[in-house]
XYZ file of N, CA and C in Angstrom:
756
model
N -88.234 -66.155 60.360
C -89.135 -65.430 61.263
C -89.449 -64.082 60.625
N -90.723 -63.864 60.239
C -91.079 -62.634 59.537
C -90.873 -61.407 60.399
N -90.946 -61.559 61.714
C -90.796 -60.392 62.580
C -89.421 -59.766 62.452
N -88.389 -60.604 62.184
C -87.044 -60.066 62.061
C -86.875 -59.230 60.786
N -87.807 -59.391 59.843
C -87.740 -58.579 58.624
C -87.933 -57.104 58.950
N -88.634 -56.780 60.041
C -88.877 -55.400 60.414
C -87.595 -54.687 60.827
N -86.608 -55.444 61.324
C -85.389 -54.824 61.820
C -84.344 -54.634 60.734
N -84.585 -55.167 59.541
C -83.595 -55.075 58.489
C -83.458 -53.662 57.941
N -84.570 -52.953 57.841
C -84.546 -51.604 57.303
C -84.373 -50.611 58.442
N -83.197 -50.006 58.528
C -82.898 -49.115 59.643
C -83.170 -47.650 59.317
N -83.724 -47.377 58.127
C -84.043 -46.004 57.779
C -85.233 -45.537 58.585
N -85.424 -44.227 58.634
C -86.510 -43.660 59.439
C -87.865 -44.077 58.878
N -88.828 -44.226 59.770
C -90.178 -44.569 59.356
C -90.391 -46.057 59.222
N -91.650 -46.423 59.013
C -92.022 -47.824 58.872
C -91.767 -48.268 57.435
N -91.114 -49.395 57.246
C -90.752 -49.879 55.920
C -91.981 -50.339 55.141
N -91.814 -50.425 53.819
C -92.906 -50.892 52.958
C -93.213 -52.362 53.246
N -92.188 -53.140 53.631
C -92.412 -54.534 53.982
C -93.285 -54.645 55.223
N -93.039 -53.787 56.199
C -93.849 -53.785 57.412
C -95.302 -53.477 57.075
N -95.508 -52.469 56.243
C -96.854 -52.079 55.844
C -97.557 -53.211 55.106
N -96.807 -53.900 54.240
C -97.367 -55.023 53.477
C -97.814 -56.142 54.407
N -96.963 -56.516 55.367
C -97.300 -57.605 56.281
C -98.487 -57.251 57.174
N -98.539 -56.007 57.623
C -99.659 -55.563 58.454
C -100.963 -55.604 57.659
N -100.896 -55.183 56.409
C -102.090 -55.204 55.566
C -102.579 -56.628 55.344
N -101.658 -57.552 55.095
C -102.036 -58.952 54.899
C -102.627 -59.540 56.185
N -102.022 -59.194 57.315
C -102.504 -59.712 58.597
C -103.899 -59.202 58.924
N -104.245 -58.019 58.450
C -105.559 -57.450 58.739
C -106.680 -58.170 57.988
N -106.310 -59.070 57.074
C -107.310 -59.806 56.299
C -107.442 -61.260 56.733
N -106.615 -61.670 57.698
C -106.599 -63.071 58.092
C -106.325 -63.178 59.583
N -107.237 -63.790 60.324
C -107.116 -63.879 61.782
C -105.891 -64.681 62.195
N -105.618 -65.786 61.505
C -104.478 -66.628 61.874
C -103.162 -65.901 61.645
N -103.034 -65.212 60.525
C -101.810 -64.462 60.241
C -101.640 -63.320 61.239
N -102.739 -62.647 61.565
C -102.691 -61.572 62.560
C -102.257 -62.118 63.918
N -102.732 -63.307 64.251
C -102.368 -63.956 65.513
C -100.862 -64.162 65.621
N -100.264 -64.723 64.574
C -98.828 -65.008 64.609
C -97.995 -63.728 64.579
N -98.405 -62.755 63.764
C -97.648 -61.508 63.695
C -97.709 -60.768 65.031
N -98.856 -60.818 65.671
C -99.015 -60.206 66.999
C -98.048 -60.852 67.992
N -97.975 -62.178 67.979
C -97.100 -62.898 68.908
C -95.630 -62.611 68.624
N -95.242 -62.610 67.345
C -93.849 -62.346 66.988
C -93.419 -60.954 67.435
N -94.277 -59.985 67.193
C -93.943 -58.609 67.561
C -93.898 -58.425 69.073
N -94.819 -59.045 69.791
C -94.836 -58.912 71.253
C -93.544 -59.431 71.869
N -93.031 -60.538 71.343
C -91.781 -61.097 71.855
C -90.622 -60.141 71.587
N -90.590 -59.579 70.386
C -89.457 -58.730 70.005
C -89.506 -57.351 70.647
N -90.620 -56.988 71.274
C -90.659 -55.716 71.998
C -89.716 -55.737 73.199
N -89.327 -56.942 73.628
C -88.375 -57.075 74.724
C -86.928 -57.012 74.245
N -86.730 -56.905 72.932
C -85.388 -56.841 72.356
C -84.814 -55.440 72.564
N -83.763 -55.275 73.380
C -83.241 -53.937 73.680
C -82.631 -53.233 72.470
N -82.234 -53.995 71.458
C -81.586 -53.397 70.282
C -82.612 -52.811 69.324
N -83.665 -53.572 69.053
C -84.643 -53.155 68.048
C -85.992 -52.760 68.638
N -86.061 -52.618 69.955
C -87.340 -52.349 70.620
C -88.041 -51.110 70.065
N -87.296 -50.043 69.790
C -87.899 -48.799 69.297
C -88.580 -49.021 67.955
N -87.895 -49.732 67.049
C -88.475 -49.972 65.722
C -89.680 -50.897 65.813
N -89.575 -51.938 66.595
C -90.705 -52.852 66.745
C -91.908 -52.138 67.345
N -91.677 -51.256 68.303
C -92.780 -50.550 68.944
C -93.484 -49.635 67.945
N -92.730 -49.048 67.040
C -93.318 -48.193 66.009
C -94.225 -49.018 65.091
N -93.741 -50.194 64.694
C -94.530 -51.079 63.839
C -95.739 -51.621 64.609
N -95.526 -51.933 65.889
C -96.605 -52.462 66.723
C -97.733 -51.442 66.861
N -97.377 -50.174 66.955
C -98.381 -49.124 67.038
C -99.201 -49.027 65.767
N -98.535 -49.132 64.616
C -99.237 -49.109 63.334
C -100.131 -50.340 63.189
N -99.633 -51.462 63.676
C -100.394 -52.710 63.662
C -101.677 -52.570 64.480
N -101.575 -51.925 65.630
C -102.740 -51.711 66.499
C -103.791 -50.852 65.812
N -103.359 -49.773 65.177
C -104.288 -48.879 64.489
C -105.034 -49.634 63.382
N -104.299 -50.429 62.632
C -104.899 -51.154 61.515
C -105.912 -52.186 61.994
N -105.539 -52.989 62.993
C -106.428 -54.054 63.445
C -107.610 -53.526 64.240
N -107.484 -52.329 64.796
C -108.589 -51.743 65.549
C -109.777 -51.403 64.650
N -109.521 -51.286 63.349
C -110.598 -50.958 62.406
C -111.195 -52.194 61.741
N -110.676 -53.373 62.093
C -111.163 -54.631 61.512
C -112.094 -55.311 62.511
N -113.301 -55.678 62.071
C -114.280 -56.309 62.957
C -114.252 -57.829 62.791
N -114.500 -58.526 63.907
C -114.497 -59.992 63.911
C -115.804 -60.491 64.520
N -116.379 -61.510 63.891
C -117.604 -62.126 64.398
C -117.450 -63.639 64.309
N -117.646 -64.328 65.426
C -117.527 -65.783 65.478
C -116.191 -66.272 64.929
N -115.143 -65.492 65.210
C -113.798 -65.903 64.805
C -113.435 -65.583 63.376
N -114.315 -64.900 62.642
C -114.054 -64.572 61.243
C -114.151 -63.064 61.037
N -113.357 -62.555 60.132
C -113.404 -61.133 59.798
C -114.704 -60.842 59.059
N -115.370 -59.774 59.463
C -116.643 -59.400 58.861
C -116.632 -57.928 58.470
N -117.455 -57.596 57.501
C -117.575 -56.208 57.058
C -118.618 -55.445 57.864
N -119.299 -56.151 58.756
C -120.333 -55.517 59.575
C -119.722 -54.499 60.535
N -120.372 -53.372 60.680
C -119.922 -52.328 61.602
C -120.708 -52.350 62.912
N -121.596 -53.335 63.031
C -122.409 -53.459 64.235
C -121.534 -53.917 65.398
N -121.426 -53.102 66.422
C -120.564 -53.421 67.558
C -121.268 -54.297 68.598
N -122.551 -54.595 68.376
C -123.319 -55.371 69.359
C -122.822 -56.809 69.446
N -122.554 -57.439 68.308
C -122.139 -58.839 68.319
C -120.778 -59.051 67.656
N -119.997 -57.980 67.541
C -118.651 -58.092 66.980
C -117.660 -57.386 67.901
N -116.393 -57.641 67.664
C -115.332 -56.903 68.345
C -114.200 -56.718 67.355
N -113.328 -55.776 67.645
C -112.235 -55.529 66.718
C -111.219 -56.667 66.815
N -110.469 -56.862 65.742
C -109.438 -57.893 65.732
C -108.385 -57.607 66.796
N -108.118 -56.329 67.035
C -107.156 -55.957 68.077
C -107.684 -56.349 69.460
N -108.977 -56.117 69.700
C -109.574 -56.508 70.986
C -109.494 -58.015 71.189
N -109.720 -58.773 70.120
C -109.653 -60.228 70.205
C -108.262 -60.678 70.628
N -107.233 -60.073 70.019
C -105.857 -60.479 70.318
C -105.399 -60.012 71.694
N -105.879 -58.857 72.145
C -105.508 -58.397 73.480
C -106.211 -59.234 74.557
N -107.446 -59.686 74.275
C -108.119 -60.600 75.195
C -107.376 -61.926 75.258
N -106.907 -62.370 74.111
C -106.106 -63.597 74.059
C -104.834 -63.449 74.887
N -104.153 -62.319 74.731
C -102.908 -62.088 75.464
C -103.148 -62.055 76.972
N -104.221 -61.408 77.394
C -104.539 -61.344 78.819
C -104.795 -62.738 79.381
N -105.511 -63.554 78.641
C -105.831 -64.915 79.052
C -104.569 -65.774 79.171
N -103.754 -65.777 78.120
C -102.558 -66.627 78.097
C -101.501 -66.136 79.083
N -101.288 -64.829 79.153
C -100.285 -64.305 80.083
C -100.689 -64.562 81.523
N -102.003 -64.571 81.790
C -102.483 -64.888 83.128
C -102.163 -66.322 83.515
N -102.330 -67.238 82.553
C -101.999 -68.644 82.795
C -100.498 -68.799 83.025
N -99.707 -68.087 82.239
C -98.246 -68.125 82.408
C -97.851 -67.616 83.792
N -98.505 -66.564 84.255
C -98.198 -66.009 85.581
C -98.511 -67.031 86.676
N -99.614 -67.772 86.497
C -99.964 -68.802 87.472
C -98.898 -69.891 87.523
N -98.413 -70.296 86.348
C -97.382 -71.331 86.311
C -96.080 -70.812 86.904
N -95.766 -69.553 86.625
C -94.542 -68.936 87.138
C -94.592 -68.825 88.661
N -95.741 -68.441 89.184
C -95.896 -68.333 90.639
C -95.828 -69.697 91.317
N -96.310 -70.720 90.630
C -96.325 -72.065 91.215
C -94.917 -72.626 91.375
N -93.976 -72.130 90.576
C -92.595 -72.598 90.686
C -91.999 -72.259 92.045
N -92.431 -71.138 92.603
C -91.890 -70.699 93.890
C -92.682 -71.236 95.077
N -93.741 -71.998 94.813
C -94.536 -72.584 95.901
C -93.703 -73.619 96.650
N -93.844 -73.668 97.955
C -93.092 -74.630 98.752
C -93.536 -76.061 98.458
N -92.580 -76.966 98.558
C -92.908 -78.366 98.340
C -92.390 -78.880 97.018
N -92.655 -80.166 96.794
C -92.191 -80.811 95.571
C -93.246 -80.691 94.471
N -93.137 -81.553 93.458
C -93.993 -81.438 92.280
C -95.479 -81.432 92.622
N -95.911 -82.323 93.480
C -97.340 -82.419 93.805
C -97.870 -81.125 94.416
N -97.058 -80.501 95.283
C -97.476 -79.255 95.922
C -97.557 -78.126 94.905
N -96.594 -78.060 93.999
C -96.597 -77.024 92.958
C -97.755 -77.237 91.992
N -98.030 -78.493 91.690
C -99.144 -78.839 90.799
C -100.472 -78.419 91.415
N -100.631 -78.690 92.699
C -101.850 -78.316 93.413
C -102.009 -76.796 93.456
N -100.891 -76.104 93.654
C -100.910 -74.636 93.688
C -101.361 -74.081 92.337
N -100.866 -74.671 91.251
C -101.226 -74.213 89.904
C -102.709 -74.439 89.634
N -103.226 -75.583 90.026
C -104.650 -75.874 89.813
C -105.536 -74.878 90.554
N -105.173 -74.599 91.792
C -105.951 -73.656 92.596
C -105.865 -72.241 92.012
N -104.682 -71.863 91.528
C -104.501 -70.526 90.951
C -105.332 -70.352 89.685
N -105.380 -71.379 88.845
C -106.171 -71.306 87.610
C -107.662 -71.240 87.913
N -108.083 -71.996 88.924
C -109.499 -72.006 89.306
C -109.901 -70.662 89.899
N -109.129 -70.180 90.860
C -109.462 -68.912 91.528
C -109.313 -67.716 90.601
N -108.462 -67.842 89.591
C -108.253 -66.744 88.649
C -109.315 -66.666 87.572
N -110.225 -67.632 87.550
C -111.311 -67.608 86.573
C -110.898 -68.073 85.182
N -109.777 -68.784 85.070
C -109.300 -69.211 83.754
C -110.037 -70.444 83.245
N -110.900 -71.019 84.083
C -111.665 -72.179 83.643
C -112.801 -71.786 82.700
N -113.151 -70.499 82.703
C -114.253 -70.055 81.840
C -114.108 -68.558 81.571
N -113.747 -68.207 80.346
C -113.561 -66.794 80.002
C -114.771 -66.294 79.209
N -115.033 -64.976 79.233
C -116.249 -64.424 78.602
C -116.354 -64.679 77.104
N -115.229 -64.556 76.394
C -115.242 -64.711 74.937
C -114.155 -65.686 74.508
N -114.493 -66.599 73.606
C -113.515 -67.548 73.086
C -112.440 -66.799 72.307
N -111.201 -67.235 72.441
C -110.075 -66.604 71.747
C -109.273 -67.670 71.013
N -108.561 -67.295 69.951
C -107.736 -68.281 69.250
C -106.544 -68.687 70.112
N -106.204 -69.942 70.082
C -105.031 -70.422 70.800
C -103.799 -69.930 70.040
N -102.894 -69.200 70.673
C -101.774 -68.583 69.945
C -100.958 -69.548 69.086
N -100.694 -70.741 69.604
C -99.868 -71.698 68.868
C -100.653 -72.490 67.825
N -101.987 -72.427 67.879
C -102.857 -73.109 66.911
C -104.106 -72.261 66.727
N -104.004 -71.125 66.036
C -105.096 -70.146 65.971
C -106.360 -70.593 65.264
N -106.338 -71.760 64.614
C -107.583 -72.269 64.030
C -108.467 -72.877 65.109
N -107.909 -73.040 66.311
C -108.646 -73.576 67.450
C -109.002 -72.434 68.398
N -110.296 -72.239 68.632
C -110.753 -71.210 69.562
C -111.076 -71.881 70.895
N -110.552 -71.301 71.971
C -110.720 -71.898 73.290
C -111.474 -70.939 74.205
N -112.168 -71.517 75.192
C -112.979 -70.704 76.095
C -112.607 -70.903 77.559
N -111.452 -71.514 77.804
C -110.991 -71.712 79.169
C -110.068 -72.906 79.259
N -109.710 -73.263 80.492
C -108.874 -74.434 80.734
C -109.540 -75.308 81.793
N -109.106 -76.551 81.864
C -109.596 -77.469 82.893
C -108.542 -77.558 83.994
N -108.695 -76.818 85.087
C -107.678 -76.811 86.138
C -107.428 -78.182 86.760
N -108.460 -79.014 86.837
C -108.341 -80.307 87.516
C -107.418 -81.277 86.782
N -107.247 -81.096 85.471
C -106.439 -82.034 84.687
C -104.996 -81.574 84.502
N -104.638 -80.434 85.078
C -103.286 -79.885 84.909
C -102.245 -80.818 85.527
N -101.167 -81.031 84.782
C -100.064 -81.846 85.277
C -98.745 -81.107 85.049
N -97.817 -81.253 85.975
C -96.504 -80.644 85.860
C -95.443 -81.736 85.752
N -94.387 -81.425 85.015
C -93.274 -82.360 84.876
C -92.191 -82.013 85.900
N -91.587 -83.036 86.438
C -90.543 -82.829 87.432
C -89.230 -82.488 86.746
N -88.953 -81.205 86.663
C -87.701 -80.713 86.084
C -87.416 -79.353 86.700
N -86.320 -78.741 86.297
C -85.928 -77.470 86.908
C -86.977 -76.387 86.710
N -87.652 -76.379 85.545
C -88.624 -75.330 85.230
C -90.072 -75.780 85.416
N -90.286 -77.036 85.754
C -91.631 -77.570 85.998
C -92.643 -77.130 84.926
N -92.406 -77.483 83.663
C -93.418 -77.165 82.640
C -94.714 -77.891 82.946
N -95.826 -77.308 82.518
C -97.137 -77.880 82.833
C -97.914 -78.188 81.558
N -98.662 -79.287 81.591
C -99.559 -79.638 80.493
C -100.962 -79.222 80.892
N -101.575 -78.390 80.046
C -102.886 -77.830 80.346
C -103.878 -78.240 79.261
N -105.064 -78.654 79.690
C -106.150 -78.959 78.754
C -106.954 -77.684 78.502
N -106.868 -77.160 77.278
C -107.676 -76.012 76.897
C -109.028 -76.507 76.406
N -110.088 -75.870 76.859
C -111.448 -76.263 76.475
C -111.771 -75.649 75.113
N -112.054 -76.480 74.152
C -112.274 -76.034 72.772
C -113.700 -75.525 72.586
N -113.817 -74.334 72.018
C -115.129 -73.753 71.718
C -115.536 -74.057 70.280
N -114.587 -73.909 69.363
C -114.834 -74.244 67.962
C -113.495 -74.352 67.242
N -113.537 -75.007 66.094
C -112.344 -75.203 65.274
C -112.654 -74.725 63.866
N -111.768 -73.920 63.309
C -111.955 -73.414 61.953
C -111.277 -74.333 60.943
N -111.980 -74.608 59.856
C -111.403 -75.405 58.775
C -110.565 -74.495 57.883
N -109.900 -75.094 56.887
C -109.022 -74.332 55.996
C -109.773 -73.252 55.229
N -111.077 -73.471 54.957
C -111.864 -72.487 54.213
C -112.583 -71.495 55.124
N -112.264 -71.536 56.429
C -112.816 -70.557 57.361
C -114.140 -70.937 57.989
N -114.648 -72.110 57.687
C -115.917 -72.545 58.265
C -115.686 -73.234 59.608
N -116.764 -73.351 60.374
C -116.676 -74.060 61.650
C -116.733 -75.560 61.412
N -115.763 -76.277 61.983
C -115.760 -77.731 61.858
C -116.943 -78.317 62.628
N -117.544 -79.365 62.075
C -118.710 -79.977 62.716
C -118.296 -80.875 63.875
N -117.134 -81.481 63.768
C -116.672 -82.391 64.813
C -115.256 -82.000 65.237
N -115.042 -81.936 66.536
C -113.720 -81.608 67.058
C -113.614 -82.104 68.499
N -112.417 -82.370 68.968
C -112.245 -82.868 70.347
C -112.622 -81.786 71.351
N -113.101 -82.175 72.542
C -113.528 -81.186 73.539
C -112.383 -80.403 74.169
N -111.184 -80.981 74.151
C -110.028 -80.293 74.741
C -108.817 -80.424 73.829
N -107.826 -79.548 74.069
C -106.583 -79.558 73.291
C -105.436 -79.351 74.264
N -104.529 -80.313 74.313
C -103.430 -80.266 75.280
C -102.272 -79.410 74.777
N -101.790 -78.545 75.658
C -100.649 -77.673 75.353
C -99.718 -77.657 76.555
N -98.419 -77.707 76.293
C -97.447 -77.565 77.363
C -97.073 -76.098 77.493
N -97.183 -75.553 78.692
C -96.776 -74.173 78.929
C -95.462 -74.186 79.694
N -94.580 -73.276 79.304
C -93.245 -73.270 79.890
C -92.813 -71.835 80.138
N -92.300 -71.564 81.318
C -91.786 -70.237 81.651
C -90.329 -70.365 82.086
N -89.599 -69.262 81.944
C -88.193 -69.265 82.341
C -87.254 -69.764 81.268
N -87.753 -69.900 80.032
C -86.933 -70.420 78.940
C -87.291 -69.692 77.644
N -86.280 -69.171 76.954
C -86.482 -68.481 75.685
C -86.627 -69.534 74.585
N -87.806 -69.619 73.996
C -88.102 -70.667 73.016
C -87.982 -70.196 71.572
N -87.376 -69.037 71.358
C -87.301 -68.521 69.987
C -86.457 -69.411 69.076
N -85.346 -69.958 69.574
C -84.529 -70.841 68.744
C -85.267 -72.143 68.445
N -85.943 -72.700 69.456
C -86.735 -73.917 69.243
C -87.813 -73.669 68.190
N -88.440 -72.508 68.275
C -89.488 -72.139 67.323
C -88.939 -72.066 65.912
N -87.758 -71.462 65.772
C -87.139 -71.313 64.449
C -86.780 -72.666 63.854
N -86.264 -73.587 64.667
C -85.907 -74.920 64.178
C -87.145 -75.643 63.651
N -88.228 -75.600 64.413
C -89.465 -76.264 63.983
C -90.003 -75.630 62.703
N -89.912 -74.305 62.593
C -90.374 -73.622 61.380
C -89.572 -74.070 60.161
N -88.260 -74.252 60.325
C -87.419 -74.721 59.221
C -87.778 -76.157 58.831
N -88.047 -77.000 59.825
C -88.441 -78.380 59.540
C -89.767 -78.405 58.787
N -90.714 -77.554 59.218
C -92.011 -77.486 58.547
C -91.855 -77.014 57.103
N -90.981 -76.023 56.886
C -90.746 -75.509 55.537
C -90.136 -76.586 54.647
N -89.110 -77.272 55.145
C -88.472 -78.316 54.344
C -89.442 -79.464 54.065
N -90.292 -79.771 55.016
C -91.277 -80.839 54.821
C -92.233 -80.490 53.688
N -92.690 -79.231 53.664
C -93.600 -78.805 52.585
C -92.903 -78.848 51.228
N -91.653 -78.408 51.188
C -90.912 -78.405 49.915
C -90.671 -79.818 49.407
N -90.332 -80.728 50.315
C -90.087 -82.109 49.909
C -91.367 -82.783 49.430
N -92.484 -82.469 50.065
C -93.762 -83.062 49.647
C -94.168 -82.571 48.266
N -93.781 -81.350 47.926
C -94.059 -80.853 46.566
C -93.302 -81.686 45.536
N -92.158 -82.217 45.945
C -91.369 -83.079 45.065
C -91.711 -84.541 45.240
N -92.899 -84.806 45.796
C -93.428 -86.162 46.020
C -92.573 -86.998 46.963
N -91.845 -86.361 47.858
C -91.080 -87.088 48.859
C -91.679 -86.797 50.236
N -92.396 -87.769 50.755
C -93.045 -87.622 52.058
C -92.248 -88.396 53.102
N -91.612 -87.683 54.016
C -90.820 -88.312 55.068
C -91.673 -88.674 56.286
N -92.990 -88.442 56.175
C -93.940 -88.758 57.258
C -93.571 -88.036 58.550
N -93.158 -86.788 58.416
C -92.838 -85.980 59.578
C -94.103 -85.384 60.170
N -94.105 -85.186 61.458
C -95.234 -84.521 62.119
C -94.657 -83.525 63.133
N -94.189 -82.379 62.644
C -93.599 -81.388 63.563
C -94.665 -80.816 64.502
N -94.339 -80.738 65.777
C -95.276 -80.155 66.735
C -95.060 -78.642 66.758
N -96.088 -77.909 67.120
C -96.009 -76.451 67.088
C -95.337 -75.901 68.344
N -94.560 -74.859 68.166
C -93.920 -74.128 69.265
C -94.122 -72.648 69.005
N -94.498 -71.912 70.028
C -94.640 -70.474 69.896
C -94.016 -69.784 71.096
N -92.978 -69.006 70.835
C -92.334 -68.246 71.904
C -93.244 -67.102 72.324
N -93.277 -66.827 73.622
C -94.094 -65.762 74.187
C -93.201 -64.790 74.945
N -93.726 -63.595 75.295
C -92.918 -62.622 76.047
C -92.458 -63.160 77.395
N -91.458 -62.506 77.947
C -90.917 -62.825 79.270
C -90.404 -64.265 79.351
N -89.687 -64.684 78.291
C -89.052 -66.010 78.271
C -90.030 -67.116 78.638
N -91.092 -67.213 77.866
C -92.088 -68.254 78.077
C -92.566 -68.734 76.714
N -93.425 -69.745 76.699
C -93.918 -70.209 75.418
C -94.905 -71.350 75.530
N -95.497 -71.691 74.388
C -96.470 -72.771 74.275
C -95.919 -73.834 73.333
N -96.087 -75.090 73.729
C -95.655 -76.205 72.904
C -96.805 -77.199 72.762
N -97.035 -77.658 71.549
C -98.061 -78.677 71.341
C -97.644 -79.946 72.072
N -98.563 -80.530 72.820
C -98.254 -81.744 73.568
C -98.619 -82.965 72.730
N -97.631 -83.795 72.451
C -97.836 -84.991 71.636
C -98.007 -86.182 72.567
N -99.228 -86.703 72.632
C -99.516 -87.821 73.522
C -98.958 -89.134 72.956
N -98.668 -90.055 73.865
C -98.157 -91.391 73.517
C -96.837 -91.317 72.752
N -96.085 -90.261 72.980
C -94.778 -90.132 72.343
C -93.696 -90.686 73.265
N -92.548 -91.021 72.673
C -91.452 -91.607 73.432
C -90.249 -90.676 73.363
N -89.638 -90.337 74.483
C -88.450 -89.476 74.464
C -87.301 -90.128 73.701
N -86.497 -89.302 73.052
C -85.353 -89.820 72.301
C -84.411 -90.595 73.228
N -84.309 -90.144 74.489
C -83.427 -90.804 75.443
C -83.794 -92.272 75.663
N -85.093 -92.593 75.555
C -85.523 -93.974 75.736
C -85.165 -94.834 74.520
N -85.127 -94.203 73.355
C -84.787 -94.938 72.129
C -83.280 -95.212 72.067
N -82.493 -94.197 72.472
C -81.037 -94.356 72.412
C -80.528 -95.181 73.591
């Protein structure tokens, strides 16, 4: 986790590693997205909160000077059809945290799963999350820009934390070279979960992804398909929803 690198240097001031990572993030929307999420989570860390906040402030200053147009960094200074990279990420945070709040509130709604599910759908609809003014990158898959959610298709799982599967409405998808993909699915399913710290789950998946890449370089393909996990503030997170999958419990 690159965010933990910020806490290694306990000397006064922002470390050279922090400055390097911030500079790299200012040139790439996807990298900026992940660094923003990592830092936001660690701001809740009582031990390193002061250091993270110092780095977060420097990060804000840097990204505020970077302009974005149609999901790509641009050199244009015209504010009419662009916004700063920092504005893009704060709009994203407001959108996602609002959805998390709706799911969190639905947990306390009276009744069983169906009643909580209905409460969540109504909250998303009334909160205006079905259609937001500007498309934002999905935190757990920043190459996908979304412009809202479909409240009618929301489903909750019957468990202690009642995680919910939400269909995000796709506005556009960026290819590896930064261009807009010509064909993409209209929605992207994500499981949202509150009341659970997903940082360890995130780290495990990151290690699996790293080992998979290293093994493929050695021509060993284990045909793994790790799903994405991104921890969010206030013990919440996003998980890629894998359709037609079978729980391990059913196999064993």
